[in-house]
Short mmCIF file of C-alpha atoms in Angstrom, two decimals:
data_model
loop_
_atom_site.label_atom_id
_atom_site.label_comp_id
_atom_site.label_asym_id
_atom_site.label_seq_id
_atom_site.Cartn_x
_atom_site.Cartn_y
_atom_site.Cartn_z
CA ILE A 1 99.19 83.66 73.44
CA LEU A 2 102.67 83.36 74.95
CA ASN A 3 102.56 80.25 77.11
CA VAL A 4 104.39 80.70 80.39
CA GLU A 5 104.31 77.51 82.44
CA GLN A 6 105.30 77.07 86.04
CA SER A 7 105.89 73.89 87.97
CA PRO A 8 105.06 72.50 90.35
CA GLN A 9 101.61 73.99 90.94
CA SER A 10 102.06 73.71 94.69
CA LEU A 11 104.77 72.65 97.08
CA HIS A 12 104.86 71.82 100.78
CA VAL A 13 108.23 71.83 102.54
CA GLN A 14 109.52 71.79 106.09
CA GLU A 15 111.25 74.76 107.64
CA GLY A 16 114.93 74.62 106.77
CA ASP A 17 114.46 72.72 103.50
CA SER A 18 115.81 74.20 100.31
CA THR A 19 113.49 74.22 97.33
CA ASN A 20 113.23 75.33 93.73
CA PHE A 21 110.56 76.02 91.12
CA THR A 22 110.62 76.18 87.35
CA CYS A 23 109.31 78.67 84.82
CA SER A 24 109.38 77.50 81.20
CA PHE A 25 108.56 79.35 78.00
CA PRO A 26 108.69 78.58 74.29
CA SER A 27 110.25 81.72 72.87
CA SER A 28 113.29 83.89 73.48
CA ASN A 29 111.61 86.94 71.91
CA PHE A 30 111.12 88.80 75.14
CA TYR A 31 112.67 91.75 76.95
CA ALA A 32 112.80 90.35 80.42
CA LEU A 33 111.65 87.60 82.73
CA HIS A 34 110.22 88.65 86.08
CA TRP A 35 109.77 86.75 89.34
CA TYR A 36 107.20 87.98 91.86
CA ARG A 37 106.16 86.88 95.33
CA TRP A 38 102.48 87.20 96.21
CA GLU A 39 101.60 86.84 99.86
CA THR A 40 98.02 86.38 101.01
CA ALA A 41 96.12 89.68 101.40
CA LYS A 42 98.96 91.64 99.80
CA SER A 43 99.89 92.74 96.29
CA PRO A 44 102.49 90.88 94.22
CA GLU A 45 106.00 92.24 94.75
CA ALA A 46 108.93 91.86 92.39
CA LEU A 47 111.81 89.61 93.39
CA PHE A 48 113.93 89.74 90.25
CA VAL A 49 113.98 91.11 86.72
CA MET A 50 116.26 89.08 84.45
CA THR A 51 117.25 90.15 80.96
CA LEU A 52 120.22 88.18 79.70
CA ASN A 53 120.84 84.55 78.94
CA GLY A 54 122.86 83.13 81.81
CA ASP A 55 121.66 85.92 84.09
CA GLU A 56 121.74 85.10 87.79
CA LYS A 57 120.22 87.16 90.58
CA LYS A 58 120.35 86.78 94.34
CA LYS A 59 118.54 88.42 97.22
CA GLY A 60 119.29 86.94 100.62
CA ARG A 61 118.27 83.27 100.59
CA ILE A 62 116.51 83.53 97.24
CA SER A 63 118.24 83.28 93.88
CA ALA A 64 117.21 82.82 90.25
CA THR A 65 118.81 81.74 86.99
CA LEU A 66 117.72 82.26 83.40
CA ASN A 67 118.46 80.10 80.37
CA THR A 68 116.86 81.68 77.30
CA LYS A 69 118.31 79.12 74.87
CA GLU A 70 116.64 76.22 76.67
CA GLY A 71 113.58 78.27 77.64
CA TYR A 72 113.53 78.08 81.44
CA SER A 73 114.23 79.93 84.64
CA TYR A 74 114.71 78.47 88.11
CA LEU A 75 113.93 80.14 91.42
CA TYR A 76 115.77 78.73 94.45
CA ILE A 77 115.02 79.28 98.12
CA LYS A 78 117.69 78.15 100.55
CA GLY A 79 116.67 77.19 104.07
CA SER A 80 112.94 77.91 103.67
CA GLN A 81 111.20 79.79 106.47
CA PRO A 82 107.45 79.96 107.22
CA GLU A 83 107.46 83.59 106.08
CA ASP A 84 108.49 82.38 102.60
CA SER A 85 105.02 80.87 102.22
CA ALA A 86 103.46 82.63 99.24
CA THR A 87 102.59 82.23 95.57
CA TYR A 88 105.60 82.72 93.32
CA LEU A 89 104.82 84.10 89.88
CA CYS A 90 106.91 84.17 86.75
CA ALA A 91 106.17 86.63 83.92
CA LEU A 92 107.57 87.53 80.50
CA ILE A 93 107.43 90.78 78.55
CA ASN A 94 107.07 90.37 74.78
CA ALA A 95 109.81 92.07 72.77
CA GLY A 96 108.20 92.64 69.42
CA GLY A 97 105.37 92.33 66.97
CA THR A 98 101.81 93.18 67.80
CA SER A 99 102.30 92.01 71.40
CA TYR A 100 105.15 94.40 72.18
CA GLY A 101 105.20 95.17 75.90
CA LYS A 102 102.67 92.50 76.83
CA LEU A 103 103.36 91.16 80.36
CA THR A 104 102.20 87.54 80.58
CA PHE A 105 102.15 85.58 83.83
CA GLY A 106 102.39 81.88 84.54
CA GLN A 107 99.91 80.15 86.83
CA GLY A 108 102.22 80.43 89.81
CA THR A 109 103.68 78.00 92.33
CA ILE A 110 102.07 78.00 95.78
CA LEU A 111 104.73 77.39 98.43
CA THR A 112 103.81 76.39 101.98
CA VAL A 113 106.60 76.13 104.53
CA HIS A 114 105.65 74.16 107.63
CA PRO A 115 107.32 75.01 110.97
CA ASP B 1 104.05 108.43 98.84
CA GLY B 2 104.37 107.09 95.30
CA GLY B 3 102.26 104.16 94.38
CA ILE B 4 99.40 102.65 92.47
CA THR B 5 95.88 102.89 93.82
CA GLN B 6 92.83 100.89 92.94
CA SER B 7 89.37 101.74 94.13
CA PRO B 8 87.12 100.56 95.48
CA LYS B 9 88.43 97.46 97.26
CA TYR B 10 85.05 95.71 97.08
CA LEU B 11 82.34 96.36 94.52
CA PHE B 12 78.88 94.88 94.13
CA ARG B 13 76.78 95.29 91.03
CA LYS B 14 73.60 93.89 89.62
CA GLU B 15 73.79 91.73 86.55
CA GLY B 16 73.44 93.74 83.35
CA GLN B 17 75.03 96.91 84.70
CA ASN B 18 78.31 98.32 83.46
CA VAL B 19 80.87 99.09 86.16
CA THR B 20 84.15 101.01 86.04
CA LEU B 21 87.17 100.10 88.16
CA SER B 22 89.65 102.83 88.91
CA CYS B 23 93.44 102.57 88.68
CA GLU B 24 95.68 105.58 89.35
CA GLN B 25 99.46 105.75 89.64
CA ASN B 26 101.80 108.60 90.56
CA LEU B 27 104.98 106.74 89.68
CA ASN B 28 105.29 108.40 86.25
CA HIS B 29 105.10 104.96 84.64
CA ASP B 30 104.35 104.67 80.93
CA ALA B 31 103.00 101.11 80.94
CA MET B 32 99.83 100.02 82.71
CA TYR B 33 98.08 96.65 82.83
CA TRP B 34 94.80 95.08 83.95
CA TYR B 35 94.59 91.48 85.12
CA ARG B 36 91.85 89.23 86.32
CA GLN B 37 92.25 86.40 88.81
CA ASP B 38 89.70 83.64 89.36
CA PRO B 39 89.90 81.04 92.15
CA GLY B 40 92.63 78.50 91.44
CA GLN B 41 93.90 80.40 88.41
CA GLY B 42 96.79 82.72 87.67
CA LEU B 43 96.72 86.32 86.47
CA ARG B 44 95.15 86.69 83.05
CA LEU B 45 95.79 89.85 81.05
CA ILE B 46 92.73 91.87 80.03
CA TYR B 47 94.19 95.04 78.51
CA TYR B 48 97.52 96.85 78.57
CA SER B 49 98.80 100.26 77.55
CA GLN B 50 102.35 101.31 76.73
CA ILE B 51 101.64 105.00 76.28
CA VAL B 52 98.91 107.60 76.67
CA ASN B 53 96.07 107.33 74.14
CA ASP B 54 97.11 103.82 73.11
CA PHE B 55 96.16 100.40 74.46
CA GLN B 56 96.06 96.78 73.31
CA LYS B 57 93.85 93.81 74.03
CA GLY B 58 95.23 91.14 76.26
CA ASP B 59 94.23 87.49 76.30
CA ILE B 60 90.69 87.93 77.69
CA ALA B 61 89.52 91.38 76.49
CA GLU B 62 85.98 90.39 75.47
CA GLY B 63 83.39 92.19 77.58
CA TYR B 64 85.85 94.80 78.84
CA SER B 65 86.89 98.27 77.72
CA VAL B 66 89.60 100.71 78.81
CA SER B 67 90.81 104.23 78.18
CA ARG B 68 94.18 105.90 78.66
CA GLU B 69 93.56 109.64 78.40
CA LYS B 70 96.07 110.49 81.10
CA LYS B 71 99.41 108.89 81.93
CA GLU B 72 98.43 108.30 85.53
CA SER B 73 95.02 106.75 84.94
CA PHE B 74 93.85 103.51 83.29
CA PRO B 75 90.21 102.79 84.17
CA LEU B 76 88.65 99.44 83.29
CA THR B 77 84.95 99.13 82.43
CA VAL B 78 83.33 95.75 82.89
CA THR B 79 80.41 95.76 80.50
CA SER B 80 77.21 93.75 80.55
CA ALA B 81 78.68 91.69 77.71
CA GLN B 82 81.19 90.08 80.08
CA LYS B 83 79.60 86.73 80.89
CA ASN B 84 81.38 85.99 84.17
CA PRO B 85 82.41 89.32 85.66
CA THR B 86 82.71 88.22 89.28
CA ALA B 87 86.45 88.08 89.95
CA PHE B 88 89.43 89.78 91.56
CA TYR B 89 90.91 92.53 89.36
CA LEU B 90 94.50 93.74 89.66
CA CYS B 91 96.05 96.79 88.04
CA ALA B 92 99.81 97.17 87.54
CA SER B 93 102.24 99.70 86.09
CA SER B 94 105.87 99.73 85.05
CA TRP B 95 108.37 102.28 83.81
CA GLN B 96 110.07 100.31 81.04
CA GLN B 97 109.91 96.82 79.58
CA ASN B 98 112.86 95.54 81.58
CA THR B 99 111.79 97.01 84.91
CA GLU B 100 109.54 95.52 87.54
CA ALA B 101 105.80 96.05 87.65
CA PHE B 102 104.08 97.54 90.68
CA PHE B 103 100.61 96.39 91.63
CA GLY B 104 97.59 97.96 93.22
CA GLN B 105 95.69 96.31 96.07
CA GLY B 106 93.04 94.93 93.77
CA THR B 107 89.27 95.25 93.44
CA ARG B 108 87.00 92.32 94.18
CA LEU B 109 83.94 92.63 91.97
CA THR B 110 80.81 90.63 92.73
CA VAL B 111 77.94 90.69 90.29
CA VAL B 112 74.63 89.42 91.61
#
């Protein structure tokens, strides 16, 4: 089983605070690392798909970095807003072997932004 | 509208009965996935399929079965062998390995 670990498990911040979460993984044998946002009563939606070491993505106030050599990815939210409250999921797709194409998720980080 | 559809949204079954959850997509995606979520836990992979007529076990396949006879459909059967079937089930699909996955709305299964 590919172990994808996310930290922290949950996070409470005040509106306007900037915050970041971590996704760590033991292997670089994967096609891509995904970040998803999962809001209550909705389906998970993709934020970023990252494929290269040193890859950086940005969408508005949210950005992500990937370091495959060290085995981690960071997701940053600048100036958090209450509507950013959600569970943030990290996932990896296996690149080879018998688990080719397997999409494995971490446990998620639950973010709550207080007004 | 293109998308991925799961039905039904809520499902109740008696213990010992098999039940099949539907997942249909019209996005022309090759890959499809089934996940289970339990309270306080993340998404755990049950089965996945990269192509029609082929599928692989995920991390918690025991007590489940799938088929992939058509590209757009990936039904999941929860058999009576699954010891704790009550859970929230999510289906997803993606076009290629380095593209995002799209999710259905989920089916909440309650076995009584």
